[in-house]
Amino acid sequence: MPNATTVRKNQDLRVAHTAEDFVEANGIQLCWDSFGDRTHPALILIMGMGAQMVGWDDEFCAQLASRGFRVIRFDNRDVGKSTWLHGAGVPDVTRAMMRAWMRWPVTAPYVLDDMALDVIGLMDALGIERAHVVGASMGGTIAQVMSIRHPERMLSMTSIMSTTGDPDLPKPHPTATTAVMRPMPSKLEDYVERYVDTYRVLRLGHFPEEEERDRIRAARNHSRGINSAGGARHLVAILASGSRKNALRQVVVPTLVIHGDLDPLVPLAAGLETAQCVPGAEMMIVEGMGHTMPKALWPQLIARIAGVAERAL
């Protein structure tokens, strides 16, 4: 656990922020940090495919923590500073996608159930019995698996721009698929430009003020380590895990589903189906939002995330 010397103060919100640390969880090492008072209810943020924990901006985390939560973010396996599974090999993503679309079995080095157990292992290591769990994109699918397999460890679930995995749902827009499937350059300058262009596509050109923030995010990602093979393994894990549509009907965890009406990568229909499947789920459709969470939308996103969590306490 971080000691007192690792705690800093956010100058605007005066929220404690611990330095990055590491725990052993589910047989691997996970990198994590936290915002807020450690005695407050835990709220765990899970990022999406190939994305690092710093995809949850420091300021976003601090604002959420100021609502009375201990906000914890971490690098999923195979990204950032958490364990990279080099021995698992690089999957044939195109073949896996074709098999999934044909409804044939997909094999993978690990699946979403394993990644959900990573989160449970993180909670165990940090001494957290139950937590609010918020996931974005693939992170939302991991949160869904937790609500199905490990409801006793959850206080609430928020699934953002995610899906049930139902193969009958509308497919991503081709431009979005192309943008996220392109190999990321290793050179810093090229990586930053590719990252900015990818997120411009995922926002459909909206919120242009985010581009400068994207440059900062990209440089931070690059400095922490880029593992393209890990992103490929994430995608195959999603495809191999199949549909949660029926299992979600048994979920008892208080649930909020957030989705942008313009999402080109995970169309709105996926979010609507998620909310329809989970009994009593709240549905929040965010006008003008694509497959990103721009700063201009943070106030309404944070208010609703905090709202469902507060009601679940």
CSV table of C-alpha atoms in Angstrom, one decimal:
chain,number,residue,atom,x,y,z
A,1,MET,CA,0.0,0.0,0.0
A,2,PRO,CA,1.2,3.6,-0.7
A,3,ASN,CA,2.5,5.4,2.4
A,4,ALA,CA,1.7,8.9,3.4
A,5,THR,CA,4.5,10.4,1.4
A,6,THR,CA,2.9,9.2,-1.8
A,7,VAL,CA,-0.2,11.2,-1.3
A,8,ARG,CA,-0.6,14.5,-3.2
A,9,LYS,CA,-3.4,17.1,-3.2
A,10,ASN,CA,-5.4,18.1,-6.2
A,11,GLN,CA,-5.1,21.9,-6.1
A,12,ASP,CA,-8.7,22.6,-7.2
A,13,LEU,CA,-10.7,19.9,-5.4
A,14,ARG,CA,-8.1,19.1,-2.7
A,15,VAL,CA,-8.6,15.4,-3.3
A,16,ALA,CA,-5.9,13.0,-2.2
A,17,HIS,CA,-4.2,11.1,-5.1
A,18,THR,CA,-1.9,8.2,-4.4
A,19,ALA,CA,1.1,7.4,-6.5
A,20,GLU,CA,1.0,4.4,-8.9
A,21,ASP,CA,1.5,1.1,-7.1
A,22,PHE,CA,1.4,-2.6,-7.9
A,23,VAL,CA,-0.5,-5.6,-6.5
A,24,GLU,CA,-0.5,-9.3,-7.3
A,25,ALA,CA,-4.0,-10.3,-8.6
A,26,ASN,CA,-5.2,-13.4,-10.3
A,27,GLY,CA,-1.7,-14.6,-11.0
A,28,ILE,CA,-0.5,-11.3,-12.6
A,29,GLN,CA,0.7,-7.9,-11.5
A,30,LEU,CA,-1.7,-4.9,-11.8
A,31,CYS,CA,-0.7,-1.2,-11.7
A,32,TRP,CA,-3.2,1.0,-9.9
A,33,ASP,CA,-3.7,4.4,-8.2
A,34,SER,CA,-6.5,6.1,-6.3
A,35,PHE,CA,-8.2,9.4,-5.7
A,36,GLY,CA,-10.0,10.4,-2.5
A,37,ASP,CA,-10.3,9.3,1.1
A,38,ARG,CA,-9.5,5.6,1.5
A,39,THR,CA,-12.3,5.3,4.1
A,40,HIS,CA,-14.9,6.3,1.5
A,41,PRO,CA,-16.9,3.7,-0.6
A,42,ALA,CA,-14.7,2.3,-3.3
A,43,LEU,CA,-15.5,3.1,-7.0
A,44,ILE,CA,-13.4,1.1,-9.5
A,45,LEU,CA,-12.9,2.4,-13.0
A,46,ILE,CA,-12.2,-0.2,-15.8
A,47,MET,CA,-10.9,1.1,-19.1
A,48,GLY,CA,-11.6,-0.3,-22.6
A,49,MET,CA,-9.8,-2.4,-25.2
A,50,GLY,CA,-6.1,-1.6,-25.4
A,51,ALA,CA,-6.6,1.6,-23.3
A,52,GLN,CA,-4.6,2.4,-20.2
A,53,MET,CA,-5.9,3.5,-16.8
A,54,VAL,CA,-4.9,7.1,-17.6
A,55,GLY,CA,-7.7,7.1,-20.1
A,56,TRP,CA,-9.7,8.0,-17.1
A,57,ASP,CA,-8.4,11.6,-16.8
A,58,ASP,CA,-6.9,12.7,-13.4
A,59,GLU,CA,-9.4,15.5,-13.3
A,60,PHE,CA,-12.3,13.3,-14.0
A,61,CYS,CA,-11.3,10.9,-11.2
A,62,ALA,CA,-10.8,13.8,-8.8
A,63,GLN,CA,-14.2,15.3,-9.6
A,64,LEU,CA,-15.8,11.8,-9.0
A,65,ALA,CA,-13.9,11.4,-5.8
A,66,SER,CA,-15.1,14.8,-4.6
A,67,ARG,CA,-18.6,13.2,-4.6
A,68,GLY,CA,-17.6,11.0,-1.6
A,69,PHE,CA,-15.9,8.0,-3.2
A,70,ARG,CA,-12.5,6.4,-3.2
A,71,VAL,CA,-11.9,6.2,-6.9
A,72,ILE,CA,-9.5,3.5,-8.1
A,73,ARG,CA,-8.3,3.0,-11.6
A,74,PHE,CA,-5.9,0.4,-12.9
A,75,ASP,CA,-4.2,-0.9,-16.0
A,76,ASN,CA,-6.0,-4.0,-17.4
A,77,ARG,CA,-3.7,-7.0,-18.1
A,78,ASP,CA,-1.7,-6.6,-21.3
A,79,VAL,CA,-1.6,-2.8,-21.2
A,80,GLY,CA,0.3,0.1,-19.6
A,81,LYS,CA,2.3,-1.0,-16.6
A,82,SER,CA,0.4,-4.2,-15.7
A,83,THR,CA,1.6,-7.6,-16.8
A,84,TRP,CA,2.0,-8.1,-20.5
A,85,LEU,CA,1.3,-11.7,-21.5
A,86,HIS,CA,4.0,-12.1,-24.2
A,87,GLY,CA,3.8,-15.8,-24.1
A,88,ALA,CA,0.2,-15.8,-25.2
A,89,GLY,CA,1.2,-14.9,-28.8
A,90,VAL,CA,-0.4,-12.5,-31.2
A,91,PRO,CA,-3.9,-13.6,-32.3
A,92,ASP,CA,-5.2,-13.5,-35.9
A,93,VAL,CA,-7.7,-10.7,-35.2
A,94,THR,CA,-9.3,-10.8,-38.7
A,95,ARG,CA,-9.9,-14.5,-38.5
A,96,ALA,CA,-11.4,-14.2,-35.0
A,97,MET,CA,-13.7,-11.4,-36.1
A,98,MET,CA,-14.9,-13.5,-39.1
A,99,ARG,CA,-15.5,-16.5,-36.9
A,100,ALA,CA,-17.5,-14.4,-34.4
A,101,TRP,CA,-19.6,-12.9,-37.2
A,102,MET,CA,-20.3,-16.4,-38.6
A,103,ARG,CA,-21.2,-17.4,-35.0
A,104,TRP,CA,-18.4,-20.0,-34.9
A,105,PRO,CA,-16.4,-20.5,-31.7
A,106,VAL,CA,-13.4,-18.2,-31.1
A,107,THR,CA,-10.4,-19.3,-29.1
A,108,ALA,CA,-8.4,-16.9,-27.0
A,109,PRO,CA,-5.5,-16.8,-24.5
A,110,TYR,CA,-8.0,-15.4,-21.9
A,111,VAL,CA,-11.6,-14.2,-21.9
A,112,LEU,CA,-13.6,-11.5,-20.1
A,113,ASP,CA,-14.2,-13.9,-17.1
A,114,ASP,CA,-10.5,-13.9,-16.5
A,115,MET,CA,-10.3,-10.1,-16.7
A,116,ALA,CA,-13.3,-9.9,-14.2
A,117,LEU,CA,-11.3,-12.1,-11.8
A,118,ASP,CA,-8.4,-9.6,-12.2
A,119,VAL,CA,-10.7,-6.9,-10.7
A,120,ILE,CA,-11.8,-9.3,-7.9
A,121,GLY,CA,-8.1,-9.9,-7.2
A,122,LEU,CA,-7.4,-6.2,-7.1
A,123,MET,CA,-10.2,-5.8,-4.6
A,124,ASP,CA,-8.9,-8.6,-2.5
A,125,ALA,CA,-5.4,-7.2,-2.5
A,126,LEU,CA,-6.7,-3.7,-1.5
A,127,GLY,CA,-9.0,-5.2,1.2
A,128,ILE,CA,-12.1,-4.0,-0.6
A,129,GLU,CA,-15.2,-6.2,0.1
A,130,ARG,CA,-17.6,-4.5,-2.2
A,131,ALA,CA,-17.3,-1.7,-4.8
A,132,HIS,CA,-19.1,0.4,-7.3
A,133,VAL,CA,-17.8,-0.7,-10.7
A,134,VAL,CA,-17.8,1.6,-13.7
A,135,GLY,CA,-16.6,0.3,-17.1
A,136,ALA,CA,-16.1,2.0,-20.4
A,137,SER,CA,-16.4,0.0,-23.7
A,138,MET,CA,-14.6,-3.3,-23.0
A,139,GLY,CA,-14.5,-2.2,-19.4
A,140,GLY,CA,-18.3,-2.1,-19.4
A,141,THR,CA,-18.3,-5.7,-20.6
A,142,ILE,CA,-16.0,-6.7,-17.7
A,143,ALA,CA,-18.3,-4.9,-15.3
A,144,GLN,CA,-21.2,-6.8,-16.8
A,145,VAL,CA,-19.4,-10.1,-16.3
A,146,MET,CA,-18.7,-9.1,-12.7
A,147,SER,CA,-22.4,-8.4,-12.1
A,148,ILE,CA,-23.3,-11.8,-13.5
A,149,ARG,CA,-20.5,-13.9,-11.8
A,150,HIS,CA,-19.6,-11.9,-8.7
A,151,PRO,CA,-22.7,-9.8,-7.7
A,152,GLU,CA,-21.8,-10.1,-4.0
A,153,ARG,CA,-18.7,-8.0,-4.6
A,154,MET,CA,-20.6,-5.1,-6.2
A,155,LEU,CA,-22.5,-2.2,-4.9
A,156,SER,CA,-23.5,-0.8,-8.3
A,157,MET,CA,-22.6,-1.1,-12.0
A,158,THR,CA,-22.3,1.6,-14.6
A,159,SER,CA,-21.8,0.3,-18.2
A,160,ILE,CA,-20.6,3.1,-20.6
A,161,MET,CA,-20.7,2.8,-24.4
A,162,SER,CA,-20.7,-1.0,-24.1
A,163,THR,CA,-22.6,-4.0,-25.3
A,164,THR,CA,-24.2,-7.3,-24.4
A,165,GLY,CA,-22.2,-9.1,-27.0
A,166,ASP,CA,-25.3,-10.1,-28.9
A,167,PRO,CA,-24.3,-11.0,-32.5
A,168,ASP,CA,-27.6,-9.7,-33.8
A,169,LEU,CA,-26.8,-6.1,-32.8
A,170,PRO,CA,-25.8,-3.6,-35.4
A,171,LYS,CA,-22.1,-3.7,-36.5
A,172,PRO,CA,-19.6,-0.8,-36.0
A,173,HIS,CA,-19.4,1.8,-38.7
A,174,PRO,CA,-16.6,0.7,-41.1
A,175,THR,CA,-14.7,4.0,-40.6
A,176,ALA,CA,-14.6,3.4,-36.8
A,177,THR,CA,-13.5,-0.2,-37.3
A,178,THR,CA,-10.7,0.9,-39.6
A,179,ALA,CA,-9.6,3.6,-37.2
A,180,VAL,CA,-9.2,1.3,-34.2
A,181,MET,CA,-7.8,-1.7,-36.1
A,182,ARG,CA,-4.8,0.2,-37.6
A,183,PRO,CA,-1.5,-0.7,-36.1
A,184,MET,CA,-0.2,2.0,-33.8
A,185,PRO,CA,3.3,3.4,-34.7
A,186,SER,CA,6.1,3.0,-32.2
A,187,LYS,CA,7.7,6.4,-32.7
A,188,LEU,CA,6.3,9.0,-30.4
A,189,GLU,CA,5.4,11.7,-32.9
A,190,ASP,CA,3.7,9.2,-35.2
A,191,TYR,CA,1.9,7.5,-32.4
A,192,VAL,CA,0.5,10.9,-31.2
A,193,GLU,CA,-0.8,11.8,-34.6
A,194,ARG,CA,-2.4,8.4,-35.1
A,195,TYR,CA,-4.0,8.6,-31.6
A,196,VAL,CA,-5.4,12.0,-32.3
A,197,ASP,CA,-6.8,10.9,-35.7
A,198,THR,CA,-8.4,7.8,-34.2
A,199,TYR,CA,-10.2,9.7,-31.5
A,200,ARG,CA,-11.3,12.4,-34.0
A,201,VAL,CA,-13.1,9.5,-35.9
A,202,LEU,CA,-14.6,8.1,-32.7
A,203,ARG,CA,-16.0,11.6,-31.9
A,204,LEU,CA,-17.2,12.1,-35.4
A,205,GLY,CA,-15.3,15.3,-35.5
A,206,HIS,CA,-17.3,16.8,-32.6
A,207,PHE,CA,-15.7,18.4,-29.6
A,208,PRO,CA,-12.6,19.6,-31.5
A,209,GLU,CA,-11.2,21.1,-28.3
A,210,GLU,CA,-10.4,17.5,-27.2
A,211,GLU,CA,-7.6,17.2,-29.8
A,212,GLU,CA,-5.1,19.1,-27.6
A,213,ARG,CA,-6.1,16.9,-24.7
A,214,ASP,CA,-5.6,13.8,-26.9
A,215,ARG,CA,-2.1,14.9,-27.6
A,216,ILE,CA,-1.3,15.0,-23.9
A,217,ARG,CA,-3.1,11.6,-23.3
A,218,ALA,CA,-1.2,10.0,-26.2
A,219,ALA,CA,2.2,11.2,-24.9
A,220,ARG,CA,1.4,9.9,-21.5
A,221,ASN,CA,0.3,6.5,-22.9
A,222,HIS,CA,3.5,6.3,-24.9
A,223,SER,CA,5.7,7.0,-21.9
A,224,ARG,CA,4.0,4.3,-19.9
A,225,GLY,CA,4.4,1.7,-22.6
A,226,ILE,CA,2.5,0.6,-25.8
A,227,ASN,CA,1.6,-3.1,-26.2
A,228,SER,CA,-0.3,-3.5,-29.5
A,229,ALA,CA,-0.4,-7.3,-29.1
A,230,GLY,CA,-2.2,-6.8,-25.8
A,231,GLY,CA,-4.9,-4.8,-27.5
A,232,ALA,CA,-5.3,-7.6,-30.1
A,233,ARG,CA,-5.6,-10.1,-27.2
A,234,HIS,CA,-8.3,-7.9,-25.6
A,235,LEU,CA,-10.3,-7.9,-28.8
A,236,VAL,CA,-10.2,-11.7,-29.2
A,237,ALA,CA,-11.1,-12.0,-25.5
A,238,ILE,CA,-14.3,-10.0,-26.2
A,239,LEU,CA,-15.1,-12.1,-29.3
A,240,ALA,CA,-14.4,-15.4,-27.5
A,241,SER,CA,-16.7,-14.5,-24.6
A,242,GLY,CA,-19.9,-14.5,-26.6
A,243,SER,CA,-23.2,-12.9,-25.6
A,244,ARG,CA,-24.3,-11.9,-22.1
A,245,LYS,CA,-27.9,-11.1,-23.3
A,246,ASN,CA,-29.6,-13.8,-21.4
A,247,ALA,CA,-27.4,-13.8,-18.3
A,248,LEU,CA,-27.9,-10.1,-17.8
A,249,ARG,CA,-31.6,-10.7,-17.2
A,250,GLN,CA,-30.6,-12.3,-13.8
A,251,VAL,CA,-28.5,-9.3,-12.7
A,252,VAL,CA,-29.6,-7.8,-9.3
A,253,VAL,CA,-26.9,-5.1,-9.0
A,254,PRO,CA,-28.2,-1.5,-9.3
A,255,THR,CA,-27.3,-0.6,-12.8
A,256,LEU,CA,-26.8,2.6,-15.0
A,257,VAL,CA,-26.2,2.3,-18.7
A,258,ILE,CA,-24.7,5.3,-20.5
A,259,HIS,CA,-24.4,5.5,-24.2
A,260,GLY,CA,-23.8,8.2,-26.8
A,261,ASP,CA,-26.5,8.7,-29.5
A,262,LEU,CA,-23.7,9.0,-32.2
A,263,ASP,CA,-21.4,6.1,-31.2
A,264,PRO,CA,-19.9,4.8,-34.4
A,265,LEU,CA,-18.0,1.9,-32.8
A,266,VAL,CA,-20.6,0.4,-30.5
A,267,PRO,CA,-23.9,1.7,-31.8
A,268,LEU,CA,-26.6,3.0,-29.5
A,269,ALA,CA,-28.7,-0.2,-30.0
A,270,ALA,CA,-26.1,-2.0,-27.9
A,271,GLY,CA,-26.6,0.2,-24.9
A,272,LEU,CA,-30.3,0.2,-25.2
A,273,GLU,CA,-30.3,-3.6,-25.3
A,274,THR,CA,-28.0,-3.7,-22.2
A,275,ALA,CA,-30.5,-1.5,-20.2
A,276,GLN,CA,-33.5,-3.6,-21.5
A,277,CYS,CA,-31.9,-6.8,-20.3
A,278,VAL,CA,-30.9,-5.7,-16.8
A,279,PRO,CA,-33.9,-5.5,-14.5
A,280,GLY,CA,-34.5,-2.0,-13.3
A,281,ALA,CA,-31.5,-0.5,-15.1
A,282,GLU,CA,-31.4,3.2,-15.7
A,283,MET,CA,-30.7,4.3,-19.3
A,284,MET,CA,-28.8,7.6,-20.1
A,285,ILE,CA,-28.6,8.6,-23.7
A,286,VAL,CA,-26.0,11.3,-24.2
A,287,GLU,CA,-26.8,13.6,-27.1
A,288,GLY,CA,-23.8,14.3,-29.4
A,289,MET,CA,-21.5,11.7,-27.8
A,290,GLY,CA,-19.6,9.2,-29.9
A,291,HIS,CA,-17.2,6.6,-28.5
A,292,THR,CA,-15.4,8.9,-26.2
A,293,MET,CA,-16.1,10.9,-23.0
A,294,PRO,CA,-15.2,14.6,-23.8
A,295,LYS,CA,-14.6,16.9,-20.9
A,296,ALA,CA,-17.7,19.0,-21.8
A,297,LEU,CA,-19.8,16.0,-20.9
A,298,TRP,CA,-18.2,15.2,-17.6
A,299,PRO,CA,-20.6,17.1,-15.4
A,300,GLN,CA,-23.6,15.1,-16.5
A,301,LEU,CA,-21.7,11.8,-16.6
A,302,ILE,CA,-20.3,12.3,-13.1
A,303,ALA,CA,-23.7,13.3,-11.7
A,304,ARG,CA,-25.4,10.2,-13.0
A,305,ILE,CA,-22.6,7.8,-12.0
A,306,ALA,CA,-22.5,9.3,-8.5
A,307,GLY,CA,-26.3,9.3,-8.4
A,308,VAL,CA,-26.7,5.5,-9.0
A,309,ALA,CA,-23.9,4.8,-6.6
A,310,GLU,CA,-25.3,7.0,-3.8
A,311,ARG,CA,-28.7,5.3,-4.2
A,312,ALA,CA,-27.1,1.9,-3.9
A,313,LEU,CA,-25.4,2.6,-0.6
